[in-house]
C-alpha positions as a Python dict, from the first residue, in 0.01 Angstrom:
ca = {
    (1, 'M'): (0, 0, 0),
    (2, 'R'): (-146, 45, -330),
    (3, 'E'): (186, 203, -426),
    (4, 'L'): (343, -140, -428),
    (5, 'E'): (120, -239, -721),
    (6, 'K'): (179, 76, -901),
    (7, 'N'): (558, 58, -859),
    (8, 'Q'): (602, -301, -952),
    (9, 'D'): (904, -342, -1197),
    (10, 'K'): (770, -444, -1541),
    (11, 'S'): (1118, -466, -1689),
    (12, 'G'): (1164, -839, -1626),
    (13, 'K'): (1502, -766, -1458),
    (14, 'G'): (1391, -860, -1129),
    (15, 'A'): (1508, -700, -792),
    (16, 'R'): (1790, -477, -757),
    (17, 'P'): (2092, -628, -571),
    (18, 'A'): (2016, -422, -231),
    (19, 'D'): (1654, -514, -250),
    (20, 'R'): (1737, -875, -310),
    (21, 'Q'): (1973, -886, -6),
    (22, 'A'): (1686, -723, 207),
    (23, 'V'): (1431, -1014, 81),
    (24, 'E'): (1704, -1300, 147),
    (25, 'Q'): (1756, -1159, 490),
    (26, 'C'): (1402, -1162, 571),
    (27, 'L'): (1360, -1516, 437),
    (28, 'V'): (1630, -1644, 627),
    (29, 'G'): (1584, -1453, 952),
    (30, 'R'): (1220, -1508, 1004),
    (31, 'R'): (1139, -1733, 1301),
    (32, 'T'): (819, -1872, 1455),
    (33, 'I'): (761, -1694, 1770),
    (34, 'N'): (612, -1851, 2088),
    (35, 'R'): (626, -1573, 2337),
    (36, 'F'): (524, -1222, 2276),
    (37, 'I'): (557, -898, 2453),
    (38, 'Q'): (211, -744, 2586),
    (39, 'R'): (185, -495, 2302),
    (40, 'P'): (-108, -447, 2090),
    (41, 'V'): (-78, -494, 1699),
    (42, 'A'): (-263, -225, 1496),
    (43, 'Q'): (-520, -376, 1274),
    (44, 'E'): (-382, -141, 996),
    (45, 'L'): (-55, -340, 1002),
    (46, 'L'): (-248, -673, 965),
    (47, 'L'): (-433, -531, 667),
    (48, 'E'): (-103, -403, 507),
    (49, 'A'): (30, -749, 558),
    (50, 'I'): (-276, -910, 401),
    (51, 'E'): (-217, -678, 101),
    (52, 'C'): (125, -847, 42),
    (53, 'A'): (-40, -1190, 130),
    (54, 'R'): (-300, -1163, -162),
    (55, 'W'): (3, -1158, -424),
    (56, 'A'): (74, -1525, -351),
    (57, 'P'): (90, -1748, -646),
    (58, 'N'): (-225, -1926, -687),
    (59, 'H'): (-362, -2184, -971),
    (60, 'L'): (-559, -2015, -1254),
    (61, 'L'): (-585, -1679, -1023),
    (62, 'S'): (-848, -1850, -805),
    (63, 'E'): (-748, -1655, -509),
    (64, 'P'): (-880, -1917, -278),
    (65, 'W'): (-817, -1761, 70),
    (66, 'Y'): (-986, -1541, 293),
    (67, 'F'): (-855, -1380, 615),
    (68, 'Y'): (-1046, -1343, 924),
    (69, 'I'): (-901, -1079, 1179),
    (70, 'L'): (-1056, -1178, 1525),
    (71, 'G'): (-1214, -940, 1733),
    (72, 'E'): (-1283, -949, 2097),
    (73, 'Q'): (-1570, -1196, 2091),
    (74, 'A'): (-1407, -1421, 1845),
    (75, 'V'): (-1075, -1422, 2046),
    (76, 'A'): (-1314, -1541, 2335),
    (77, 'A'): (-1469, -1808, 2129),
    (78, 'T'): (-1112, -1932, 2017),
    (79, 'I'): (-967, -1948, 2370),
    (80, 'E'): (-1278, -2139, 2477),
    (81, 'S'): (-1263, -2372, 2190),
    (82, 'I'): (-892, -2452, 2279),
    (83, 'Y'): (-989, -2495, 2642),
    (84, 'T'): (-1263, -2737, 2539),
    (85, 'L'): (-1043, -2941, 2294),
    (86, 'T'): (-748, -2951, 2534),
    (87, 'K'): (-963, -3047, 2843),
    (88, 'E'): (-1137, -3347, 2641),
    (89, 'K'): (-802, -3491, 2534),
    (90, 'K'): (-569, -3402, 2818),
    (91, 'G'): (-765, -3291, 3129),
    (92, 'E'): (-857, -2970, 3320),
    (93, 'E'): (-531, -2868, 3429),
    (94, 'M'): (-379, -2881, 3073),
    (95, 'G'): (-681, -2704, 2950),
    (96, 'Q'): (-641, -2417, 3198),
    (97, 'R'): (-271, -2397, 3119),
    (98, 'K'): (-361, -2360, 2736),
    (99, 'V'): (-602, -2081, 2828),
    (100, 'R'): (-332, -1884, 3013),
    (101, 'R'): (-109, -1899, 2724),
    (102, 'A'): (-377, -1826, 2472),
    (103, 'Q'): (-474, -1499, 2681),
    (104, 'K'): (-128, -1353, 2619),
    (105, 'I'): (-170, -1354, 2255),
    (106, 'P'): (-186, -989, 2114),
    (107, 'A'): (-353, -1039, 1802),
    (108, 'W'): (-519, -1347, 1612),
    (109, 'V'): (-597, -1409, 1223),
    (110, 'V'): (-763, -1734, 1105),
    (111, 'V'): (-712, -1804, 718),
    (112, 'T'): (-926, -2027, 537),
    (113, 'C'): (-934, -2158, 177),
    (114, 'Q'): (-1229, -2272, -41),
    (115, 'R'): (-1338, -2633, 18),
    (116, 'S'): (-1369, -2827, -318),
    (117, 'S'): (-1484, -3200, -392),
    (118, 'D'): (-1209, -3206, -654),
    (119, 'V'): (-902, -3324, -463),
    (120, 'I'): (-657, -3192, -694),
    (121, 'R'): (-812, -2846, -669),
    (122, 'Q'): (-841, -2876, -300),
    (123, 'R'): (-456, -2930, -291),
    (124, 'E'): (-383, -2638, -510),
    (125, 'D'): (-602, -2435, -306),
    (126, 'Y'): (-464, -2530, 8),
    (127, 'A'): (-107, -2462, -113),
    (128, 'A'): (-170, -2140, -246),
    (129, 'T'): (-328, -2021, 71),
    (130, 'S'): (-30, -2173, 240),
    (131, 'C'): (197, -1921, 25),
    (132, 'A'): (-29, -1651, 119),
    (133, 'I'): (16, -1714, 476),
    (134, 'H'): (386, -1710, 436),
    (135, 'N'): (369, -1377, 239),
    (136, 'F'): (155, -1232, 547),
    (137, 'S'): (426, -1374, 789),
    (138, 'L'): (725, -1217, 589),
    (139, 'S'): (530, -888, 547),
    (140, 'L'): (477, -866, 932),
    (141, 'W'): (845, -974, 1005),
    (142, 'T'): (959, -668, 805),
    (143, 'R'): (769, -458, 1064),
    (144, 'G'): (914, -620, 1359),
    (145, 'I'): (617, -862, 1436),
    (146, 'G'): (643, -1242, 1453),
    (147, 'M'): (378, -1502, 1434),
    (148, 'K'): (304, -1868, 1502),
    (149, 'W'): (99, -2054, 1251),
    (150, 'C'): (-118, -2336, 1415),
    (151, 'T'): (-322, -2612, 1282),
    (152, 'G'): (-399, -2930, 1484),
    (153, 'A'): (-725, -3034, 1605),
    (154, 'L'): (-886, -2660, 1637),
    (155, 'V'): (-884, -2637, 1241),
    (156, 'E'): (-1101, -2937, 1211),
    (157, 'D'): (-1334, -2894, 1490),
    (158, 'Q'): (-1687, -2799, 1352),
    (159, 'R'): (-1797, -2643, 1681),
    (160, 'Y'): (-1515, -2384, 1627),
    (161, 'Y'): (-1629, -2309, 1288),
    (162, 'A'): (-1987, -2263, 1430),
    (163, 'R'): (-1855, -2040, 1706),
    (164, 'L'): (-1672, -1808, 1453),
    (165, 'G'): (-1977, -1817, 1208),
    (166, 'I'): (-1754, -1973, 935),
    (167, 'D'): (-1932, -2223, 710),
    (168, 'Y'): (-1763, -2569, 753),
    (169, 'D'): (-1906, -2705, 418),
    (170, 'Q'): (-1779, -2401, 229),
    (171, 'E'): (-1442, -2322, 400),
    (172, 'L'): (-1151, -2517, 514),
    (173, 'M'): (-924, -2353, 793),
    (174, 'V'): (-555, -2367, 669),
    (175, 'G'): (-426, -2189, 979),
    (176, 'I'): (-486, -2002, 1299),
    (177, 'L'): (-220, -1722, 1341),
    (178, 'R'): (-96, -1609, 1693),
    (179, 'I'): (66, -1276, 1623),
    (180, 'G'): (259, -1010, 1818),
    (181, 'Y'): (593, -854, 1900),
    (182, 'P'): (855, -1098, 1971),
    (183, 'Q'): (965, -1147, 2340),
    (184, 'I'): (1229, -1396, 2223),
    (185, 'I'): (1348, -1474, 1879),
    (186, 'P'): (1469, -1836, 1880),
    (187, 'R'): (1774, -1947, 1723),
    (188, 'Q'): (1740, -2218, 1449),
    (189, 'R'): (1952, -2445, 1234),
    (190, 'R'): (1866, -2606, 892),
    (191, 'K'): (1986, -2887, 675),
    (192, 'N'): (2263, -2788, 439),
    (193, 'V'): (2165, -2743, 71),
    (194, 'D'): (2359, -3061, -37),
    (195, 'E'): (2145, -3251, 205),
    (196, 'I'): (1814, -3137, 70),
    (197, 'S'): (1889, -3118, -322),
    (198, 'M'): (2026, -3312, -606),
    (199, 'L'): (2060, -3282, -970),
    (200, 'L'): (1862, -3545, -1184),
    (201, 'D'): (1996, -3579, -1542),
}
């Protein structure tokens, strides 16, 4: 992957037409994946995606992100936390249902950014880390791997931070990523460009 850095085009001309088309197809074709086939995802592929993620734009080159690839014990802690939170809010049956779904996820990655008491800095770091996650997602997509970016109550639960050994006072979870080879790639529609843009004179 270091070859990517060495081979960067420094001419200022941008991507070649063929490369541009491939990038645009990836951007438009990527989907959030909810169902995965039972096939392991090699850690090497996750590391290669992190290599791409780290080139996301970030204010003052602060690189505020951190990627945790979850091993067996961390996955068990994640599933236990999902069960606990769901049971507390929606009952035992829903908790067990969430557990069964989570147990089918081939790979998990938790992404954090640095916490800051500066509201503007925190917003910038969160946005930068979100860009890094999207880079990560697109890199995986080119390898035939999909993911679902989860947030919700789990990323705010201090018990979950403690179970993973992440310092709640120093780091903010931006996403819990469920990763695997897609079983189903959903169809999707988006608003037309003229519905989401306008020229301001």
